[in-house]
Tab-separated table of C-alpha atoms in Angstrom:
chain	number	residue	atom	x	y	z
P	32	UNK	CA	-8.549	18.493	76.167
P	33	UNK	CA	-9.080	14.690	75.223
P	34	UNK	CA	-9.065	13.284	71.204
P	35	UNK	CA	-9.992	9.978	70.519
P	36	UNK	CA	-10.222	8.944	66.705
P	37	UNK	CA	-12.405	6.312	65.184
P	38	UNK	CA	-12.319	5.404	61.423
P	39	UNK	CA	-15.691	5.275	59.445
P	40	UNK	CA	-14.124	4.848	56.206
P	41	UNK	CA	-11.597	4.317	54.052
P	42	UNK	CA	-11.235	8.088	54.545
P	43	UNK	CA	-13.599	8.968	56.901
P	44	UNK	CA	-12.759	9.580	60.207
P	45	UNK	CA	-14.205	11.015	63.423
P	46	UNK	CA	-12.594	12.666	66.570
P	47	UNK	CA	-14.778	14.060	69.988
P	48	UNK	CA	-13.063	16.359	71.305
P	49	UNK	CA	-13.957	17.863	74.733
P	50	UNK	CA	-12.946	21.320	75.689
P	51	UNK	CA	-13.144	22.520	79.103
P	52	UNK	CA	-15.746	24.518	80.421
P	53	UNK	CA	-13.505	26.520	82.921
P	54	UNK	CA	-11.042	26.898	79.998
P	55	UNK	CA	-13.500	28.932	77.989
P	56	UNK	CA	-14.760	30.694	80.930
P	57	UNK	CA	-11.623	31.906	81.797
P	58	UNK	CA	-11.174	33.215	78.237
P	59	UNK	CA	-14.578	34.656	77.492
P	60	UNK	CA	-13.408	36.813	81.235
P	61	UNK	CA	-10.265	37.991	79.470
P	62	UNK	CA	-11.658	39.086	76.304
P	63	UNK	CA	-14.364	41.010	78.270
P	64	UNK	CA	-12.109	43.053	80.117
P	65	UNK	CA	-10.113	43.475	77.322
P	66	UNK	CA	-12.868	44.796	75.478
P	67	UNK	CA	-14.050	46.740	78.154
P	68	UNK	CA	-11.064	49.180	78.373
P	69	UNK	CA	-11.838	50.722	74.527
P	70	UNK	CA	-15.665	50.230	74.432
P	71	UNK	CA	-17.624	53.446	74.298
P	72	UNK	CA	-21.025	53.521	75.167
P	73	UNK	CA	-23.302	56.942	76.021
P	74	UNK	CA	-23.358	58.124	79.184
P	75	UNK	CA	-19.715	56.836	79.769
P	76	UNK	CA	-16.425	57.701	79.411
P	77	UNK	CA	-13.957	55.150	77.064
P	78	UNK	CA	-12.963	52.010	79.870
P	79	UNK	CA	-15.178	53.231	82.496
P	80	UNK	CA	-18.410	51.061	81.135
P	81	UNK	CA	-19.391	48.749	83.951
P	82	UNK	CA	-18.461	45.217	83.418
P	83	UNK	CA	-21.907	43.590	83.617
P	84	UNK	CA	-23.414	46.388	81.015
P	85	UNK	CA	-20.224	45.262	79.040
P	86	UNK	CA	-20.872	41.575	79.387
P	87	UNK	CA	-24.771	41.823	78.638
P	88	UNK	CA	-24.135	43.755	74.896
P	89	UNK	CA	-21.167	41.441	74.222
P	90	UNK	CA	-21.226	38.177	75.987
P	91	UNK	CA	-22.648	35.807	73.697
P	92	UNK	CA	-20.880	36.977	70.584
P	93	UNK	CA	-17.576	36.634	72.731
P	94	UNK	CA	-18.611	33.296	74.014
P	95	UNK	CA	-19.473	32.158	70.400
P	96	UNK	CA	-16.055	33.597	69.285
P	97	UNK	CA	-13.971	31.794	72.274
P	98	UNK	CA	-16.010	28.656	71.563
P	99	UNK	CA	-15.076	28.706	67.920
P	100	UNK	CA	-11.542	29.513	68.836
P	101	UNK	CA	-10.855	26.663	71.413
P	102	UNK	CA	-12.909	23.874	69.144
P	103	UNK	CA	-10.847	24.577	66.452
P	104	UNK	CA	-7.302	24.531	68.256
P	105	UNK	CA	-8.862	21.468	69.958
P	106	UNK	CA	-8.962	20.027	66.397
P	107	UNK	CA	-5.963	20.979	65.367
P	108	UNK	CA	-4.268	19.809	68.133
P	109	UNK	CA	-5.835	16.008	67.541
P	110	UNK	CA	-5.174	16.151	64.111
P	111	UNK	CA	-1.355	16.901	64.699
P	112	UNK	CA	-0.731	14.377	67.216
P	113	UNK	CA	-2.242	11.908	64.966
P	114	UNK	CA	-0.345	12.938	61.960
P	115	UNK	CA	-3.871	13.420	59.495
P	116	UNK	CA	-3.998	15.233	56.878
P	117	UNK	CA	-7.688	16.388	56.312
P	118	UNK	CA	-8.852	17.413	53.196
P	119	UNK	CA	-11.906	19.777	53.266
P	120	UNK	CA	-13.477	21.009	56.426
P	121	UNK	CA	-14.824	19.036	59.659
P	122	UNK	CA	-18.539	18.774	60.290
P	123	UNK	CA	-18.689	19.744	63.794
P	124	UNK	CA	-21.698	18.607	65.980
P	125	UNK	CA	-22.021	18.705	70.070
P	126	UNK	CA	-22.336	15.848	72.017
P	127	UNK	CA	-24.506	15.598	75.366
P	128	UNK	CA	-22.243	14.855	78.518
P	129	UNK	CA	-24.070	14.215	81.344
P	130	UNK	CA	-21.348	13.981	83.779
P	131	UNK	CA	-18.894	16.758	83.109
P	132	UNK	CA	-19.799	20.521	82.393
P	133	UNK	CA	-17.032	20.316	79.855
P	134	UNK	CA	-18.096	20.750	76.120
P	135	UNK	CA	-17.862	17.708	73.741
P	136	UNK	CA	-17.931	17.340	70.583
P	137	UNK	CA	-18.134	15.197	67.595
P	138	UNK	CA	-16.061	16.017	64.319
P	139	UNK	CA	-16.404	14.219	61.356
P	140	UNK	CA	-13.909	14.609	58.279
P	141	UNK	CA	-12.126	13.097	55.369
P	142	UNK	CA	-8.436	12.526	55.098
P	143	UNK	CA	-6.338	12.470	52.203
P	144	UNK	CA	-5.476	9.197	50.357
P	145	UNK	CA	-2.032	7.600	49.898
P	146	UNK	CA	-1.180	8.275	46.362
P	147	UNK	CA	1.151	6.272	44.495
P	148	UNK	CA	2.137	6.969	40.773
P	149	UNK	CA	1.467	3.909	38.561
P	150	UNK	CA	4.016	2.260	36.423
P	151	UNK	CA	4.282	4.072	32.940
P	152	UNK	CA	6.773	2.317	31.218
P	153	UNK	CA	3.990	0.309	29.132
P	154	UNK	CA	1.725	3.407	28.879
P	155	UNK	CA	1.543	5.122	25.378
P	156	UNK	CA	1.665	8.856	25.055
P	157	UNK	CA	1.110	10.473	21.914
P	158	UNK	CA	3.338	13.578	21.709
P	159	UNK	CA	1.962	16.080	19.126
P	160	UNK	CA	4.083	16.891	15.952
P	161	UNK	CA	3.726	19.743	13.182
P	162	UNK	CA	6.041	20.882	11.161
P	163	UNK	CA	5.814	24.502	9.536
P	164	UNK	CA	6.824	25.393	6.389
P	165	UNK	CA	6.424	27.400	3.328
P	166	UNK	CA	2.910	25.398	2.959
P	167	UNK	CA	1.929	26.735	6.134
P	168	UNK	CA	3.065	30.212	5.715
P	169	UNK	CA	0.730	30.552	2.297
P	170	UNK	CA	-2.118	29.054	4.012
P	171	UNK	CA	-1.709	31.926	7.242
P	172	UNK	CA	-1.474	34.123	4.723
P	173	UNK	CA	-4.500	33.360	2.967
P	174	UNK	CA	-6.417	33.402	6.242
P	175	UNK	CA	-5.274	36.610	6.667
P	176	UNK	CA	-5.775	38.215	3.147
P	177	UNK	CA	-9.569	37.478	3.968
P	178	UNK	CA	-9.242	38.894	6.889
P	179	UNK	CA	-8.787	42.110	4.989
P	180	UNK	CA	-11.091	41.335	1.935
P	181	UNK	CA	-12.915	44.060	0.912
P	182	UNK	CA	-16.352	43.317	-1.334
P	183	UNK	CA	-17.789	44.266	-4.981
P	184	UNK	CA	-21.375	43.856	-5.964
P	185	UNK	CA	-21.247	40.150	-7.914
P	186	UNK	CA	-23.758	40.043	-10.137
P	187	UNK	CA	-24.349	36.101	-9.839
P	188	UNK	CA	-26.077	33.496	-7.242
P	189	UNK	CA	-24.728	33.703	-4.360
P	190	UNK	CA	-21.584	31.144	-3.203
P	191	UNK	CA	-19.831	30.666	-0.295
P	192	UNK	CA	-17.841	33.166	0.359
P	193	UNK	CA	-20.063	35.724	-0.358
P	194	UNK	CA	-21.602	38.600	1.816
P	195	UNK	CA	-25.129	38.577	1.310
P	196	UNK	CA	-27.489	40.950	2.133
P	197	UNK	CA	-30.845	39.885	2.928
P	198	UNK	CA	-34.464	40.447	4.803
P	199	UNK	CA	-36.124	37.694	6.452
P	200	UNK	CA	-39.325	36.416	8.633
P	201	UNK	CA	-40.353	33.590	10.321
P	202	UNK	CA	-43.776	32.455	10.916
P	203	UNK	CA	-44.966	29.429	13.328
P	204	UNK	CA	-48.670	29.031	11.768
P	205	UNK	CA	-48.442	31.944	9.864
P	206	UNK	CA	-47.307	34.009	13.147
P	207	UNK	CA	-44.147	35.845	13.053
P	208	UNK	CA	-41.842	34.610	16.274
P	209	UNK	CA	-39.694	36.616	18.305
P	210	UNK	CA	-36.437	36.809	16.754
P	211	UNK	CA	-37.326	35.223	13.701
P	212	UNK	CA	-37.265	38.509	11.289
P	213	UNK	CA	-34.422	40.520	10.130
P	214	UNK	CA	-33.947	43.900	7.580
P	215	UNK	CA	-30.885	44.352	5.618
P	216	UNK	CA	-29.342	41.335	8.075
P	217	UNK	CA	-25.987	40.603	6.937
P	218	UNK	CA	-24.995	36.816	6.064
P	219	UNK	CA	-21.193	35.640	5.254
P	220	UNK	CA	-22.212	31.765	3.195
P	221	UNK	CA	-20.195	29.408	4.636
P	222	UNK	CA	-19.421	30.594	8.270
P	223	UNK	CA	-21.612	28.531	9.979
P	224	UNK	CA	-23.391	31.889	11.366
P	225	UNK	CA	-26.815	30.826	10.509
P	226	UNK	CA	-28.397	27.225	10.780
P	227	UNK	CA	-27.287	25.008	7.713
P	228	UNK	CA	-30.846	24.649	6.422
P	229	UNK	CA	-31.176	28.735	6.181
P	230	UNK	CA	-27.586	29.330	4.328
P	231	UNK	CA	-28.497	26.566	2.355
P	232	UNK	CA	-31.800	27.672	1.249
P	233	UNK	CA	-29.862	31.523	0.616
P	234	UNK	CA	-27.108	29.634	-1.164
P	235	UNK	CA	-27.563	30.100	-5.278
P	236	UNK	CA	-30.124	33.108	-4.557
P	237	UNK	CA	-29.398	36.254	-6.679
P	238	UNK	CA	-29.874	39.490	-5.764
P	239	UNK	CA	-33.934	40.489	-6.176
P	240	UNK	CA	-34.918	36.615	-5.475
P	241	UNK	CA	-37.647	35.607	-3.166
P	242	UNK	CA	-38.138	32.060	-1.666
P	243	UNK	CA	-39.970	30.372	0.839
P	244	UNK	CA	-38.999	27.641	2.788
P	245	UNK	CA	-39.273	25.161	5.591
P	246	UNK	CA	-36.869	24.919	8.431
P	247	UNK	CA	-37.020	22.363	11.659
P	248	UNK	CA	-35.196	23.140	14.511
P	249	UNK	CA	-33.322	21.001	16.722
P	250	UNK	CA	-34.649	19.035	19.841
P	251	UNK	CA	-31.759	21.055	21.605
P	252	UNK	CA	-32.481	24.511	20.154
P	253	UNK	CA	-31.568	27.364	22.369
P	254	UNK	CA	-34.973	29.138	21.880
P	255	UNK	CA	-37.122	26.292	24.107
P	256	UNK	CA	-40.694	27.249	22.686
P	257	UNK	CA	-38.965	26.650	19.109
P	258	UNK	CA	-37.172	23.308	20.049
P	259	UNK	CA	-38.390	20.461	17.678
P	260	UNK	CA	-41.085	22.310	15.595
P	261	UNK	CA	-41.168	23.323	11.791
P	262	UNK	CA	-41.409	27.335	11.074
P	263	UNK	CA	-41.548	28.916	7.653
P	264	UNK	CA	-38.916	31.675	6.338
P	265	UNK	CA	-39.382	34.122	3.740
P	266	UNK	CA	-36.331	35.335	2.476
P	267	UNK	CA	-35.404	38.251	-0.080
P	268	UNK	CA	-31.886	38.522	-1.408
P	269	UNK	CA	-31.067	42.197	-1.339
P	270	UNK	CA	-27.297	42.337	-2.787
P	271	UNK	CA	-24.643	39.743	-3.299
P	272	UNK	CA	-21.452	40.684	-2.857
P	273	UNK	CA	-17.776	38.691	-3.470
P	274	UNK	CA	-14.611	39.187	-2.000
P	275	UNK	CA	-11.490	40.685	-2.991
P	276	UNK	CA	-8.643	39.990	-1.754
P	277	UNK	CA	-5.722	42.100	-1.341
P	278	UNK	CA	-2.528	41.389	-3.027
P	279	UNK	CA	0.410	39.373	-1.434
P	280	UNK	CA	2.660	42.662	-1.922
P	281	UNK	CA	4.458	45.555	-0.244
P	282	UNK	CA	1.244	47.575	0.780
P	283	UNK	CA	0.314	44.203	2.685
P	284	UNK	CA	3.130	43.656	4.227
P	285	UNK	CA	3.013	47.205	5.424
P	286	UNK	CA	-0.350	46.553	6.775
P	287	UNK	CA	1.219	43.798	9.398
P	288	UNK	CA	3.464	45.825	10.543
P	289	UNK	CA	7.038	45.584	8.182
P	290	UNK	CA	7.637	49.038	8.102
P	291	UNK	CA	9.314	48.745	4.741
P	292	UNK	CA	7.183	46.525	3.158
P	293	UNK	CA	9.890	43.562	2.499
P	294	UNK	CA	7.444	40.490	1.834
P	295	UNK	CA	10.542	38.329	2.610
P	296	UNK	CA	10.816	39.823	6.053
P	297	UNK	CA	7.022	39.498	6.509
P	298	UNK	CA	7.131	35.876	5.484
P	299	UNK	CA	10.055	35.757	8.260
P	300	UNK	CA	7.994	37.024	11.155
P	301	UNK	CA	4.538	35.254	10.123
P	302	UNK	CA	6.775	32.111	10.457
P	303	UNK	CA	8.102	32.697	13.682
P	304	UNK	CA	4.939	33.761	15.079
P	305	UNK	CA	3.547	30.662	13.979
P	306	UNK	CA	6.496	28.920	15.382
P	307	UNK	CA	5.251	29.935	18.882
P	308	UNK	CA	1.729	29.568	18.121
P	309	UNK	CA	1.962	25.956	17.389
P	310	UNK	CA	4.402	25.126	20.011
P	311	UNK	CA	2.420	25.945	22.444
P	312	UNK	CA	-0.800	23.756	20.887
P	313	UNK	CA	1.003	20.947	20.749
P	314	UNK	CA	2.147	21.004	24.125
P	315	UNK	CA	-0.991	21.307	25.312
P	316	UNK	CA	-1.615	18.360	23.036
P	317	UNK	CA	0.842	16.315	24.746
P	318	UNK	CA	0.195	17.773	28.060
P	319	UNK	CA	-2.945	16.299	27.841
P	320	UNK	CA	-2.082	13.000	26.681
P	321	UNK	CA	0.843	12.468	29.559
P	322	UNK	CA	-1.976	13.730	31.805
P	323	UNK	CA	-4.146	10.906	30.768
P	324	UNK	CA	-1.458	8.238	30.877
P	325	UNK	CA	-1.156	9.740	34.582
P	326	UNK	CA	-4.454	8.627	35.349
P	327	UNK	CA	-4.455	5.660	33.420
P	328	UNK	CA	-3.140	3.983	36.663
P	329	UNK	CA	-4.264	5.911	39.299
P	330	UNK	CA	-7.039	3.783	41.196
P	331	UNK	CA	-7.506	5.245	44.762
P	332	UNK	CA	-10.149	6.756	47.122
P	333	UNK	CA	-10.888	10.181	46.781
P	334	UNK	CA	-12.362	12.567	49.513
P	335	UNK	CA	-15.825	13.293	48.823
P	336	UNK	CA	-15.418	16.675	49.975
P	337	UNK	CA	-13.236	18.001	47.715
P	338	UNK	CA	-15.281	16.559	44.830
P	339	UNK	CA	-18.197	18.543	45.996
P	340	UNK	CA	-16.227	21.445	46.341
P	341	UNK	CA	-15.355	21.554	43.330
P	342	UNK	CA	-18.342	20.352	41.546
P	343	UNK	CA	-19.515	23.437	43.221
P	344	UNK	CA	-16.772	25.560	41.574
P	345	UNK	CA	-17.207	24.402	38.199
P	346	UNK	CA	-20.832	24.994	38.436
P	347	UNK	CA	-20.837	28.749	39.040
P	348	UNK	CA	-18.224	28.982	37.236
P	349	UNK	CA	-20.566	27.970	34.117
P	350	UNK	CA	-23.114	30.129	35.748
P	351	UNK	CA	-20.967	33.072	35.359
P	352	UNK	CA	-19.987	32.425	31.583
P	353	UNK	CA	-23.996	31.960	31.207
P	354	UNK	CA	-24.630	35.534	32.894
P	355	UNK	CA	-21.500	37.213	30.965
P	356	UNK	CA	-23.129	35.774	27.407
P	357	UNK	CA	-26.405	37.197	28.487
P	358	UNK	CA	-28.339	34.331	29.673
P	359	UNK	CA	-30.483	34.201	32.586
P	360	UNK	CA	-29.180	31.551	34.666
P	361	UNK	CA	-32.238	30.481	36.597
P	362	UNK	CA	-33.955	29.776	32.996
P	363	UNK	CA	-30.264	27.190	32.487
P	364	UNK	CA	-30.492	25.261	35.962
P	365	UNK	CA	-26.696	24.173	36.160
P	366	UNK	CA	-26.802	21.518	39.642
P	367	UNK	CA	-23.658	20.773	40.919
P	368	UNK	CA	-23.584	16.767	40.005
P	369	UNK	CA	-23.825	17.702	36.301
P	370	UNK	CA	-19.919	18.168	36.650
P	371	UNK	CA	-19.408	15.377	39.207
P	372	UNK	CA	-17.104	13.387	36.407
P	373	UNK	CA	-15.415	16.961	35.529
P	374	UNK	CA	-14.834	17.319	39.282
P	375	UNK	CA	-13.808	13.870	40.187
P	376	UNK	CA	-10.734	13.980	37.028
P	377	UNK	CA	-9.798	17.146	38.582
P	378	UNK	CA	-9.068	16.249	42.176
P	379	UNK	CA	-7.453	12.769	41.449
P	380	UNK	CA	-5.244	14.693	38.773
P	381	UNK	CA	-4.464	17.687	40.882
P	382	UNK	CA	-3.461	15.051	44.137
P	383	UNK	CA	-1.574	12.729	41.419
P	384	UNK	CA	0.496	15.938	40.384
P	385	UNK	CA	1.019	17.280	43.930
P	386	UNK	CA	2.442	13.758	44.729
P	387	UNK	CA	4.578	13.761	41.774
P	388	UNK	CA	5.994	16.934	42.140
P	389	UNK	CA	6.933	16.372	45.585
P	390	UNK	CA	8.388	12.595	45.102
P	391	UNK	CA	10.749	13.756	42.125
P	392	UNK	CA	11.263	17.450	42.434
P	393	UNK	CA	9.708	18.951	40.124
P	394	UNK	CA	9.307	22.163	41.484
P	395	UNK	CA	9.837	25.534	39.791
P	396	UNK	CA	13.586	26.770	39.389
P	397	UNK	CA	13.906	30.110	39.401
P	398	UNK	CA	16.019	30.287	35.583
P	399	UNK	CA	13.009	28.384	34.474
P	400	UNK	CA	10.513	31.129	35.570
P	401	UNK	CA	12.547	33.493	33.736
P	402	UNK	CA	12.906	31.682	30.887
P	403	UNK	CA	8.891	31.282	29.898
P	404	UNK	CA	8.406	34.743	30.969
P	405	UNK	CA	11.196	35.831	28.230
P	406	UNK	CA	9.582	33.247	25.677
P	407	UNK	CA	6.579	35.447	26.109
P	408	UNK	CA	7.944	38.405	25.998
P	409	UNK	CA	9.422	37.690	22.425
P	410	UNK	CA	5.696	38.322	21.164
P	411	UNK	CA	5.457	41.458	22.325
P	412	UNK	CA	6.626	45.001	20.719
P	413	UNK	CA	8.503	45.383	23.998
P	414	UNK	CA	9.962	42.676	25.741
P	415	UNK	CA	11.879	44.180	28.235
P	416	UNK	CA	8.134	46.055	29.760
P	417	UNK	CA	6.398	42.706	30.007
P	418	UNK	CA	9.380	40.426	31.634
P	419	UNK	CA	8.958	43.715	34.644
P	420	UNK	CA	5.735	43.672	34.353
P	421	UNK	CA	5.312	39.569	35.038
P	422	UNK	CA	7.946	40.123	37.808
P	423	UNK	CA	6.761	42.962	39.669
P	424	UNK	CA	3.319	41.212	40.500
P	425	UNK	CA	3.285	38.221	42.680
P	426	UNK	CA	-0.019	36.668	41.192
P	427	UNK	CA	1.332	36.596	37.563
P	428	UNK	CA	4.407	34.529	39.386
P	429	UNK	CA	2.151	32.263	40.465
P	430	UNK	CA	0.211	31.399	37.029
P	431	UNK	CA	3.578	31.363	35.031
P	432	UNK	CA	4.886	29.009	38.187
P	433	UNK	CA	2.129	26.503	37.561
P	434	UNK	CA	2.813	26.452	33.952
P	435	UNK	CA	6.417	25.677	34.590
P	436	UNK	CA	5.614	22.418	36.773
P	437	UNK	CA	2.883	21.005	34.264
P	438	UNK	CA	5.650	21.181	31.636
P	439	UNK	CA	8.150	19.632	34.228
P	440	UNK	CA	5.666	16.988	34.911
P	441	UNK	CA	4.857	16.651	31.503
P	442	UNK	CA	8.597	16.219	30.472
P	443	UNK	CA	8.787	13.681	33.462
P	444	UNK	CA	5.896	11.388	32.257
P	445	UNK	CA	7.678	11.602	28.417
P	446	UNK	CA	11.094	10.547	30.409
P	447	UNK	CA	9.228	7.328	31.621
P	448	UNK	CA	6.311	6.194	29.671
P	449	UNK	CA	6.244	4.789	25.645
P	450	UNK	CA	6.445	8.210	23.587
P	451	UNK	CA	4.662	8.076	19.844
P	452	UNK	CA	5.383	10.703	17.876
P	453	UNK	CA	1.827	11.999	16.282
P	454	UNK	CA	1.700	14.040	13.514
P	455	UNK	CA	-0.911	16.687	13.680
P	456	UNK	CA	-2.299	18.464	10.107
P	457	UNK	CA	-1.765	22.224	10.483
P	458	UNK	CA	-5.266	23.648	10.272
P	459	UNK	CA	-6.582	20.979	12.857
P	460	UNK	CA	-4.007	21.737	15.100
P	461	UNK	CA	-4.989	25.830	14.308
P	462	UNK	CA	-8.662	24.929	14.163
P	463	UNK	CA	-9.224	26.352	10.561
P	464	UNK	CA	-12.369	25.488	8.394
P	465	UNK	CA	-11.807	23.520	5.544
């Protein structure tokens, strides 16, 4: 076999390879007779089927398979004397050879880039900082006493807040729409449930009051034959109902779990569960920030290949959180290059870590493993189960293993670039409504 290379790009290359004729005959021959001695056929008894009845059913599929075989070790073979690393597969295409039987052909491929890591000492990364106190505490407990509101009739316009019972329709030109009409629909003022013009028109109702009103929907609107045009809604208040909530006190306490209803002791573990909880959103905070400075000065080719690959992935990927919401995909076209700049962060970041990791050792330790598995086993009503059950599956390894070199590449970029400290205000960092 012969492998000559020729560079078409920065990262394209091409090799012909040529792969002897007599070479594959000689193997398609052994794989016949192989196959021969277990085929079964009517008429026959097992390895007594003639060799030419043998090589008429199964020739061609063998030759296709030995062709396959030998093309690809042919491949390999170039590849490895000439030290490439290819990313994504070859595009394999035959060659005409007018003076040899042999088979030749023409492989065309991307290799990986030489990745350096950029100089980060002048590179700001914002690490994320929250602090949680008693302030915190009360406002996770407040969250959580509406959580368990329950409701009395309020016999007053209706606030946010309140759960309001109500019947609706829509009409486009005095036509009711699909999905524009609802009995006894319940609405919670101030969720964000409805569009702002409808809980704003149901806002300072009573109960018993009728109104009329407007409403334009977005350009973007979900509902495609509503996008952009003006319907009417008819609304009737039906009840109005406030909350109560429950008292900070022994019986709520109970009701998270404190068996004996200390508040003190509730207040303990509501702290140290939010301990954890905000720990781990602000390293993902700073994870992404050290990620970016990463990138910041990373300027090198990347194989197309693996950006289409991946555009690829991401796209059913979205077509699959489409399907699972209940969407029809084909009425959501999702085309690959919709993600290309998605895609294209994602392979220079993934090639930028894998360099990283490998220049400074940053590899998972084993007593680091254990540790994050223990950390999140302390959440748990039984540690001891989950730490066995993380352990005794070789997948779950794997996730908590990537974890554990993102945060050792995270610590690493903190270790060598300009670190701010960034305070973050508790309910953006937990995403709570104002």
């Amino acid at each position: 076999m012969q492998a000559n290379v020729e560079t078409l790009g920065a990262l394209q290359r091409r090799i012909d390879l040529t792969v002897p004729a007599a070479d594959i005959d000689k193997e398609v021959t052994t794989r016949l007779v192989k196959l021969a001695r277990t085929v079964r056929m009517p008429g026959f008894r097992p390895g007594k089927v003639p060799m030419k009845t043998v090589s008429a059913m199964y020739g061609a599929q063998v030759q296709a398979e030995v062709l396959n075989d030998k093309v690809g070790a042919a491949f390999s073979s170039a590849i490895s004397s000439n030290k490439l690393r290819v990313a994504g597969a070859p595009k394999l295409e035959p060659k005409a050879d007018s003076q040899s039987n042999d088979l030749t052909f023409s492989a065309t491929f991307e290799v990986y880039p030489e990745v350096k890591v950029g100089d980060l000492s002048g590179v700001e990364v914002r690490r994320a900082v929250c602090e949680v106190g008693d302030a915190e505490i009360d406002r996770t407990l407040e969250i959580m006493r509406k959580q368990r509101a329950s409701y009395e009739v309020a016999a007053r316009p209706a606030a946010d807040g309140d759960k309001v019972t109500v019947d609706f329709v829509g009409t486009q030109d005095g036509v009711a729409f699909e999905g524009g009409s609802g009995t006894d629909f319940p609405l919670q003022l101030g969720e964000g449930r409805m569009l702002p013009e409808f809980e704003a028109a149901v806002r300072g109702m009573a109960a018993g009051e009728n109104k009329t009103f407007p409403l334009t929907f977005t350009a973007d609107y979900r509902a495609t034959q509503l996008a952009g045009k003006t319907v009417q809604f008819e609304v009737t208040v039906k009840t109005v109902e406030q909350a109560v909530l429950p008292a900070v006190d022994e019986a709520f306490a109970k009701s998270l779990g404190i068996a004996d209803g200390d508040v003190a002791k509730m207040r303990a573990e509501v702290k140290s569960n939010l301990d954890r909880e905000v720990k781990t959103r602000l390293k993902s905070r700073t994870k992404d920030s050290a990620m970016n400075a990463l990138l910041s000065g990373a300027n090198f080719e990347l194989p197309k290949s693996l950006i289409q690959a991946d555009q690829e992935r991401l796209a059913e990927l979205a077509r699959q959180d489409l399907v699972s919401r209940g969407v029809d995909a084909k009425e959501a076209p999702l085309p690959p290059e919709m993600f290309a700049p998605q895609a294209e962060r994602r392979v220079r970041l993934g090639l930028l870590l894998a360099e990283l990791v490998r220049a400074e050792n940053l590899q998972a330790q084993q007593q680091q493993i254990r540790k994050s598995i223990e950390e999140i086993a302390q959440s748990y009503e039984r540690p001891t189960e989950v730490i066995q059950w993380y352990l005794s599956n070789r997948d779950r390894l794997s996730e908590i293993e990537t974890v554990v070199v993102e945060d050792n590449v995270v610590d690493w970029v903190l270790r060598h670039a300009k670190v701010v400290d960034t305070p973050v205000a508790f309910d953006e960092l937990m995403g709570h409504a104002k």
